């Protein structure tokens, strides 16, 4: 069975601080895919990134970076120099190789205070 | 706008009534998914279609729920004899053929159901 755990329910930071959102996953598949989605107050889930299990290279995109570590089954997300517009609920998700549905964590609500 | 479209955005109904939600996926996306999201939780998978075929259904989808995608384009999700526990946001997502197994899902803004 696939499972995603986001232990942080809510995080508040002051603008310009760096913040890391944790994600731990469980799967028996040797090939799988990890995702991060952002859900702003409007409600629409917005895709941020996908990583394949065989590619552990970390990725940076502007102020966003992702740290994938298979050894600890973690796929953490860091926002550098946070901004008020980053305030949203962030979901980590997992999909197995065998066309299983996307499984989401419970999300982390990030509040960036000006 | 060519994104995933859902209708209605918000539905308030009395317990025991039937409700139907519609989802129009992105054009040429052959896969369509329904998820349910309750307050403080992540989206939970309900069912998905590849073209008009319903390929998988979650145990969450009780016999009061039925989904269709008759022509492989738009989809409907019907809930019969609604219960208060059905109150949630119902999310629709689609994905194109090439990304069906590995790629991201494109989500609509959801249909919020409130059962009184």
PDB file of C-alpha atoms in Angstrom:
ATOM      1  CA  UNK A   1       0.000   0.000   0.000  1.00  0.00           C
ATOM      2  CA  UNK A   2       1.097   3.537  -0.679  1.00  0.00           C
ATOM      3  CA  UNK A   3       1.207   6.059   2.138  1.00  0.00           C
ATOM      4  CA  UNK A   4       2.370   9.667   2.456  1.00  0.00           C
ATOM      5  CA  UNK A   5       2.963  11.367   5.794  1.00  0.00           C
ATOM      6  CA  UNK A   6       3.256  15.105   6.241  1.00  0.00           C
ATOM      7  CA  UNK A   7       3.876  15.504   9.936  1.00  0.00           C
ATOM      8  CA  UNK A   8       3.679  19.285   9.933  1.00  0.00           C
ATOM      9  CA  UNK A   9       0.041  20.357  10.003  1.00  0.00           C
ATOM     10  CA  UNK A  10       0.656  24.101  10.061  1.00  0.00           C
ATOM     11  CA  UNK A  11       3.718  26.296   9.767  1.00  0.00           C
ATOM     12  CA  UNK A  12       3.950  30.063  10.171  1.00  0.00           C
ATOM     13  CA  UNK A  13       6.969  32.038   9.084  1.00  0.00           C
ATOM     14  CA  UNK A  14       7.815  35.662   8.665  1.00  0.00           C
ATOM     15  CA  UNK A  15       8.344  36.881   5.133  1.00  0.00           C
ATOM     16  CA  UNK A  16      11.859  36.282   3.769  1.00  0.00           C
ATOM     17  CA  UNK A  17      12.492  33.333   6.063  1.00  0.00           C
ATOM     18  CA  UNK A  18      13.359  29.962   4.586  1.00  0.00           C
ATOM     19  CA  UNK A  19      10.954  27.117   5.320  1.00  0.00           C
ATOM     20  CA  UNK A  20      11.126  23.361   4.741  1.00  0.00           C
ATOM     21  CA  UNK A  21       8.058  21.171   4.386  1.00  0.00           C
ATOM     22  CA  UNK A  22       8.630  17.532   5.246  1.00  0.00           C
ATOM     23  CA  UNK A  23       7.278  14.514   3.395  1.00  0.00           C
ATOM     24  CA  UNK A  24       7.858  10.850   4.208  1.00  0.00           C
ATOM     25  CA  UNK A  25       6.440   8.104   2.041  1.00  0.00           C
ATOM     26  CA  UNK A  26       5.912   4.356   2.090  1.00  0.00           C
ATOM     27  CA  UNK A  27       5.685   2.086  -0.907  1.00  0.00           C
ATOM     28  CA  UNK A  28       6.619  -1.449  -1.921  1.00  0.00           C
ATOM     29  CA  UNK A  29       7.118  -0.472  -5.535  1.00  0.00           C
ATOM     30  CA  UNK A  30      10.712  -0.158  -6.697  1.00  0.00           C
ATOM     31  CA  UNK A  31       9.660   2.381  -9.298  1.00  0.00           C
ATOM     32  CA  UNK A  32       7.399   5.181  -8.188  1.00  0.00           C
ATOM     33  CA  UNK A  33       6.757   8.884  -8.627  1.00  0.00           C
ATOM     34  CA  UNK A  34       6.637  11.666  -6.073  1.00  0.00           C
ATOM     35  CA  UNK A  35       4.850  14.968  -6.440  1.00  0.00           C
ATOM     36  CA  UNK A  36       4.283  18.246  -4.692  1.00  0.00           C
ATOM     37  CA  UNK A  37       1.099  20.254  -5.217  1.00  0.00           C
ATOM     38  CA  UNK A  38       0.112  23.696  -3.943  1.00  0.00           C
ATOM     39  CA  UNK A  39      -3.477  24.518  -3.004  1.00  0.00           C
ATOM     40  CA  UNK A  40      -4.010  28.260  -2.638  1.00  0.00           C
ATOM     41  CA  UNK A  41      -7.167  29.670  -1.015  1.00  0.00           C
ATOM     42  CA  UNK A  42      -8.959  29.502  -4.363  1.00  0.00           C
ATOM     43  CA  UNK A  43      -8.909  25.711  -3.977  1.00  0.00           C
ATOM     44  CA  UNK A  44      -7.371  24.553  -7.249  1.00  0.00           C
ATOM     45  CA  UNK A  45      -4.461  22.169  -6.811  1.00  0.00           C
ATOM     46  CA  UNK A  46      -1.429  23.369  -8.723  1.00  0.00           C
ATOM     47  CA  UNK A  47       1.309  20.965  -9.765  1.00  0.00           C
ATOM     48  CA  UNK A  48       4.808  21.969  -8.631  1.00  0.00           C
ATOM     49  CA  UNK A  49       7.130  19.056  -9.306  1.00  0.00           C
ATOM     50  CA  UNK A  50       7.420  15.351 -10.127  1.00  0.00           C
ATOM     51  CA  UNK A  51      10.377  13.119  -9.277  1.00  0.00           C
ATOM     52  CA  UNK A  52      11.010   9.557 -10.424  1.00  0.00           C
ATOM     53  CA  UNK A  53      12.313   7.075  -7.892  1.00  0.00           C
ATOM     54  CA  UNK A  54      15.381   6.301  -9.994  1.00  0.00           C
ATOM     55  CA  UNK A  55      16.435   9.931 -10.155  1.00  0.00           C
ATOM     56  CA  UNK A  56      17.672  11.160  -6.795  1.00  0.00           C
ATOM     57  CA  UNK A  57      19.137  14.358  -8.093  1.00  0.00           C
ATOM     58  CA  UNK A  58      17.867  17.315  -6.141  1.00  0.00           C
ATOM     59  CA  UNK A  59      16.158  20.084  -8.030  1.00  0.00           C
ATOM     60  CA  UNK A  60      16.000  23.830  -7.723  1.00  0.00           C
ATOM     61  CA  UNK A  61      13.480  26.063  -9.422  1.00  0.00           C
ATOM     62  CA  UNK A  62      13.769  29.689  -8.456  1.00  0.00           C
ATOM     63  CA  UNK A  63      13.032  29.944  -4.745  1.00  0.00           C
ATOM     64  CA  UNK A  64      11.849  26.332  -4.605  1.00  0.00           C
ATOM     65  CA  UNK A  65      14.064  23.320  -4.043  1.00  0.00           C
ATOM     66  CA  UNK A  66      13.407  19.664  -3.406  1.00  0.00           C
ATOM     67  CA  UNK A  67      15.531  17.139  -1.532  1.00  0.00           C
ATOM     68  CA  UNK A  68      14.796  13.511  -2.447  1.00  0.00           C
ATOM     69  CA  UNK A  69      16.446  10.849  -0.264  1.00  0.00           C
ATOM     70  CA  UNK A  70      15.507   7.230  -0.926  1.00  0.00           C
ATOM     71  CA  UNK A  71      17.490   6.060   2.111  1.00  0.00           C
ATOM     72  CA  UNK A  72      15.087   7.864   4.412  1.00  0.00           C
ATOM     73  CA  UNK A  73      12.039   7.734   2.095  1.00  0.00           C
ATOM     74  CA  UNK A  74      11.765  11.476   2.216  1.00  0.00           C
ATOM     75  CA  UNK A  75      10.978  14.134  -0.352  1.00  0.00           C
ATOM     76  CA  UNK A  76      11.256  17.495   1.373  1.00  0.00           C
ATOM     77  CA  UNK A  77      10.377  20.861  -0.105  1.00  0.00           C
ATOM     78  CA  UNK A  78      12.174  24.103   0.764  1.00  0.00           C
ATOM     79  CA  UNK A  79      11.033  27.609  -0.037  1.00  0.00           C
ATOM     80  CA  UNK A  80      13.807  30.158   0.186  1.00  0.00           C
ATOM     81  CA  UNK A  81      13.045  33.783   1.089  1.00  0.00           C
ATOM     82  CA  UNK A  82       9.353  33.065   1.544  1.00  0.00           C
ATOM     83  CA  UNK A  83       6.749  35.528   0.336  1.00  0.00           C
ATOM     84  CA  UNK A  84       3.158  36.184   1.365  1.00  0.00           C
ATOM     85  CA  UNK A  85       2.000  34.677  -1.949  1.00  0.00           C
ATOM     86  CA  UNK A  86       3.500  31.370  -0.849  1.00  0.00           C
ATOM     87  CA  UNK A  87       0.750  31.051   1.752  1.00  0.00           C
ATOM     88  CA  UNK A  88      -1.195  27.919   0.836  1.00  0.00           C
ATOM     89  CA  UNK A  89      -1.651  24.277   1.698  1.00  0.00           C
ATOM     90  CA  UNK A  90       1.075  22.099   0.230  1.00  0.00           C
ATOM     91  CA  UNK A  91       0.521  18.431  -0.530  1.00  0.00           C
ATOM     92  CA  UNK A  92       3.050  15.720  -1.130  1.00  0.00           C
ATOM     93  CA  UNK A  93       1.784  12.812  -3.235  1.00  0.00           C
ATOM     94  CA  UNK A  94       2.946   9.394  -4.385  1.00  0.00           C
ATOM     95  CA  UNK A  95       2.104   7.197  -7.331  1.00  0.00           C
ATOM     96  CA  UNK A  96       3.238   3.633  -7.803  1.00  0.00           C
ATOM     97  CA  UNK A  97       4.488   2.176 -11.032  1.00  0.00           C
ATOM     98  CA  UNK A  98       1.515  -0.043 -11.615  1.00  0.00           C
ATOM     99  CA  UNK A  99      -0.843   2.769 -12.545  1.00  0.00           C
ATOM    100  CA  UNK A 100      -2.146   3.132  -9.023  1.00  0.00           C
ATOM    101  CA  UNK A 101      -3.965   6.347  -8.217  1.00  0.00           C
ATOM    102  CA  UNK A 102      -2.133   9.333  -6.823  1.00  0.00           C
ATOM    103  CA  UNK A 103      -2.060   9.125  -3.011  1.00  0.00           C
ATOM    104  CA  UNK A 104      -1.853  12.411  -1.128  1.00  0.00           C
ATOM    105  CA  UNK A 105      -0.606  13.323   2.307  1.00  0.00           C
ATOM    106  CA  UNK A 106      -2.800  15.390   4.608  1.00  0.00           C
ATOM    107  CA  UNK A 107      -1.033  18.581   3.648  1.00  0.00           C
ATOM    108  CA  UNK A 108       0.877  21.316   5.432  1.00  0.00           C
ATOM    109  CA  UNK A 109      -0.713  24.738   5.746  1.00  0.00           C
ATOM    110  CA  UNK A 110       1.937  27.411   5.297  1.00  0.00           C
ATOM    111  CA  UNK A 111       1.251  30.957   6.436  1.00  0.00           C
ATOM    112  CA  UNK A 112       3.771  33.616   5.489  1.00  0.00           C
ATOM    113  CA  UNK A 113       3.326  36.761   7.523  1.00  0.00           C
ATOM    114  CA  UNK A 114       4.420  40.129   6.191  1.00  0.00           C
TER     115      UNK A 114
ATOM    116  CA  UNK B   1     -10.018  29.079 -20.304  1.00  0.00           C
ATOM    117  CA  UNK B   2      -8.910  25.590 -21.307  1.00  0.00           C
ATOM    118  CA  UNK B   3      -8.410  24.114 -17.852  1.00  0.00           C
ATOM    119  CA  UNK B   4     -10.500  21.497 -16.089  1.00  0.00           C
ATOM    120  CA  UNK B   5     -13.963  22.872 -15.485  1.00  0.00           C
ATOM    121  CA  UNK B   6     -16.343  21.744 -12.744  1.00  0.00           C
ATOM    122  CA  UNK B   7     -19.982  22.610 -12.196  1.00  0.00           C
ATOM    123  CA  UNK B   8     -21.563  23.608  -9.911  1.00  0.00           C
ATOM    124  CA  UNK B   9     -18.872  25.177  -7.777  1.00  0.00           C
ATOM    125  CA  UNK B  10     -21.031  24.941  -4.691  1.00  0.00           C
ATOM    126  CA  UNK B  11     -24.106  22.868  -3.928  1.00  0.00           C
ATOM    127  CA  UNK B  12     -26.177  22.992  -0.769  1.00  0.00           C
ATOM    128  CA  UNK B  13     -28.714  20.226  -0.371  1.00  0.00           C
ATOM    129  CA  UNK B  14     -30.850  18.559   2.238  1.00  0.00           C
ATOM    130  CA  UNK B  15     -30.078  15.100   3.492  1.00  0.00           C
ATOM    131  CA  UNK B  16     -31.678  12.454   1.331  1.00  0.00           C
ATOM    132  CA  UNK B  17     -31.589  14.456  -1.892  1.00  0.00           C
ATOM    133  CA  UNK B  18     -29.631  13.446  -4.970  1.00  0.00           C
ATOM    134  CA  UNK B  19     -26.891  15.643  -6.403  1.00  0.00           C
ATOM    135  CA  UNK B  20     -24.896  15.518  -9.619  1.00  0.00           C
ATOM    136  CA  UNK B  21     -21.574  17.141 -10.414  1.00  0.00           C
ATOM    137  CA  UNK B  22     -20.126  17.632 -13.852  1.00  0.00           C
ATOM    138  CA  UNK B  23     -16.507  17.743 -14.925  1.00  0.00           C
ATOM    139  CA  UNK B  24     -15.166  18.862 -18.287  1.00  0.00           C
ATOM    140  CA  UNK B  25     -11.529  17.798 -18.632  1.00  0.00           C
ATOM    141  CA  UNK B  26      -8.867  19.480 -20.691  1.00  0.00           C
ATOM    142  CA  UNK B  27      -9.462  18.747 -24.321  1.00  0.00           C
ATOM    143  CA  UNK B  28      -7.809  15.519 -25.531  1.00  0.00           C
ATOM    144  CA  UNK B  29      -6.992  14.350 -22.019  1.00  0.00           C
ATOM    145  CA  UNK B  30      -8.098  10.736 -22.054  1.00  0.00           C
ATOM    146  CA  UNK B  31      -7.844  10.095 -18.324  1.00  0.00           C
ATOM    147  CA  UNK B  32     -10.250  11.622 -15.846  1.00  0.00           C
ATOM    148  CA  UNK B  33     -10.164  11.271 -12.073  1.00  0.00           C
ATOM    149  CA  UNK B  34     -12.514  12.064  -9.209  1.00  0.00           C
ATOM    150  CA  UNK B  35     -11.186  12.818  -5.755  1.00  0.00           C
ATOM    151  CA  UNK B  36     -12.879  13.883  -2.532  1.00  0.00           C
ATOM    152  CA  UNK B  37     -11.341  16.293  -0.055  1.00  0.00           C
ATOM    153  CA  UNK B  38     -12.672  16.959   3.417  1.00  0.00           C
ATOM    154  CA  UNK B  39     -11.572  19.774   5.683  1.00  0.00           C
ATOM    155  CA  UNK B  40      -7.982  19.419   6.833  1.00  0.00           C
ATOM    156  CA  UNK B  41      -7.344  16.342   4.719  1.00  0.00           C
ATOM    157  CA  UNK B  42      -5.643  15.618   1.466  1.00  0.00           C
ATOM    158  CA  UNK B  43      -7.599  14.563  -1.608  1.00  0.00           C
ATOM    159  CA  UNK B  44      -8.776  10.949  -1.527  1.00  0.00           C
ATOM    160  CA  UNK B  45      -9.137   8.951  -4.711  1.00  0.00           C
ATOM    161  CA  UNK B  46     -12.639   7.912  -5.713  1.00  0.00           C
ATOM    162  CA  UNK B  47     -12.497   6.649  -9.286  1.00  0.00           C
ATOM    163  CA  UNK B  48     -10.925   7.151 -12.668  1.00  0.00           C
ATOM    164  CA  UNK B  49     -11.698   6.711 -16.338  1.00  0.00           C
ATOM    165  CA  UNK B  50      -9.597   6.071 -19.358  1.00  0.00           C
ATOM    166  CA  UNK B  51     -11.711   7.339 -22.200  1.00  0.00           C
ATOM    167  CA  UNK B  52     -15.201   6.044 -21.412  1.00  0.00           C
ATOM    168  CA  UNK B  53     -14.061   3.020 -19.393  1.00  0.00           C
ATOM    169  CA  UNK B  54     -14.160   3.239 -15.615  1.00  0.00           C
ATOM    170  CA  UNK B  55     -10.962   1.416 -14.680  1.00  0.00           C
ATOM    171  CA  UNK B  56     -10.802   1.692 -10.928  1.00  0.00           C
ATOM    172  CA  UNK B  57     -13.100   2.496  -8.038  1.00  0.00           C
ATOM    173  CA  UNK B  58     -12.104   3.171  -4.456  1.00  0.00           C
ATOM    174  CA  UNK B  59     -13.763   1.475  -1.515  1.00  0.00           C
ATOM    175  CA  UNK B  60     -14.796   5.005  -0.564  1.00  0.00           C
ATOM    176  CA  UNK B  61     -17.219   4.938  -3.471  1.00  0.00           C
ATOM    177  CA  UNK B  62     -20.288   3.429  -1.846  1.00  0.00           C
ATOM    178  CA  UNK B  63     -23.240   2.196  -3.859  1.00  0.00           C
ATOM    179  CA  UNK B  64     -24.853   5.612  -3.460  1.00  0.00           C
ATOM    180  CA  UNK B  65     -22.143   7.046  -5.689  1.00  0.00           C
ATOM    181  CA  UNK B  66     -22.026   6.554  -9.431  1.00  0.00           C
ATOM    182  CA  UNK B  67     -19.746   8.094 -12.021  1.00  0.00           C
ATOM    183  CA  UNK B  68     -20.034   8.062 -15.768  1.00  0.00           C
ATOM    184  CA  UNK B  69     -18.105   9.278 -18.760  1.00  0.00           C
ATOM    185  CA  UNK B  70     -20.377   8.224 -21.586  1.00  0.00           C
ATOM    186  CA  UNK B  71     -18.517   9.613 -24.579  1.00  0.00           C
ATOM    187  CA  UNK B  72     -15.051   9.798 -23.136  1.00  0.00           C
ATOM    188  CA  UNK B  73     -15.246  13.543 -22.731  1.00  0.00           C
ATOM    189  CA  UNK B  74     -17.089  15.083 -19.768  1.00  0.00           C
ATOM    190  CA  UNK B  75     -17.922  13.082 -16.662  1.00  0.00           C
ATOM    191  CA  UNK B  76     -20.664  13.178 -14.059  1.00  0.00           C
ATOM    192  CA  UNK B  77     -20.550  12.115 -10.443  1.00  0.00           C
ATOM    193  CA  UNK B  78     -23.930  11.444  -8.849  1.00  0.00           C
ATOM    194  CA  UNK B  79     -24.571  10.974  -5.169  1.00  0.00           C
ATOM    195  CA  UNK B  80     -27.935   9.491  -4.258  1.00  0.00           C
ATOM    196  CA  UNK B  81     -29.652   9.882  -0.888  1.00  0.00           C
ATOM    197  CA  UNK B  82     -27.017  12.271   0.367  1.00  0.00           C
ATOM    198  CA  UNK B  83     -25.819  12.067   3.958  1.00  0.00           C
ATOM    199  CA  UNK B  84     -24.125  14.722   6.067  1.00  0.00           C
ATOM    200  CA  UNK B  85     -20.906  12.749   5.816  1.00  0.00           C
ATOM    201  CA  UNK B  86     -20.909  13.372   2.083  1.00  0.00           C
ATOM    202  CA  UNK B  87     -20.157  17.057   2.690  1.00  0.00           C
ATOM    203  CA  UNK B  88     -16.804  17.654   1.049  1.00  0.00           C
ATOM    204  CA  UNK B  89     -15.044  19.187  -1.919  1.00  0.00           C
ATOM    205  CA  UNK B  90     -15.271  16.940  -4.968  1.00  0.00           C
ATOM    206  CA  UNK B  91     -12.265  17.413  -7.208  1.00  0.00           C
ATOM    207  CA  UNK B  92     -11.922  16.402 -10.809  1.00  0.00           C
ATOM    208  CA  UNK B  93      -8.591  16.013 -12.567  1.00  0.00           C
ATOM    209  CA  UNK B  94      -7.436  14.936 -15.992  1.00  0.00           C
ATOM    210  CA  UNK B  95      -4.222  13.857 -17.640  1.00  0.00           C
ATOM    211  CA  UNK B  96      -3.101  13.343 -21.227  1.00  0.00           C
ATOM    212  CA  UNK B  97      -2.210   9.894 -22.621  1.00  0.00           C
ATOM    213  CA  UNK B  98       1.546  10.276 -22.490  1.00  0.00           C
ATOM    214  CA  UNK B  99       1.571  11.402 -18.882  1.00  0.00           C
ATOM    215  CA  UNK B 100      -1.080   9.045 -17.644  1.00  0.00           C
ATOM    216  CA  UNK B 101       1.264   6.840 -15.683  1.00  0.00           C
ATOM    217  CA  UNK B 102       3.978   9.172 -14.612  1.00  0.00           C
ATOM    218  CA  UNK B 103       2.893  12.708 -14.950  1.00  0.00           C
ATOM    219  CA  UNK B 104       0.949  15.218 -13.034  1.00  0.00           C
ATOM    220  CA  UNK B 105      -2.792  15.547 -12.834  1.00  0.00           C
ATOM    221  CA  UNK B 106      -4.480  18.780 -13.834  1.00  0.00           C
ATOM    222  CA  UNK B 107      -7.121  19.663 -11.286  1.00  0.00           C
ATOM    223  CA  UNK B 108     -10.271  21.728 -11.495  1.00  0.00           C
ATOM    224  CA  UNK B 109     -11.357  24.131  -8.781  1.00  0.00           C
ATOM    225  CA  UNK B 110     -13.696  21.590  -7.263  1.00  0.00           C
ATOM    226  CA  UNK B 111     -17.377  21.331  -6.413  1.00  0.00           C
ATOM    227  CA  UNK B 112     -18.154  21.914  -2.760  1.00  0.00           C
ATOM    228  CA  UNK B 113     -21.063  19.922  -1.395  1.00  0.00           C
ATOM    229  CA  UNK B 114     -22.820  20.892   1.816  1.00  0.00           C
ATOM    230  CA  UNK B 115     -25.461  18.481   3.100  1.00  0.00           C
ATOM    231  CA  UNK B 116     -27.761  19.958   5.728  1.00  0.00           C
TER     232      UNK B 116
END
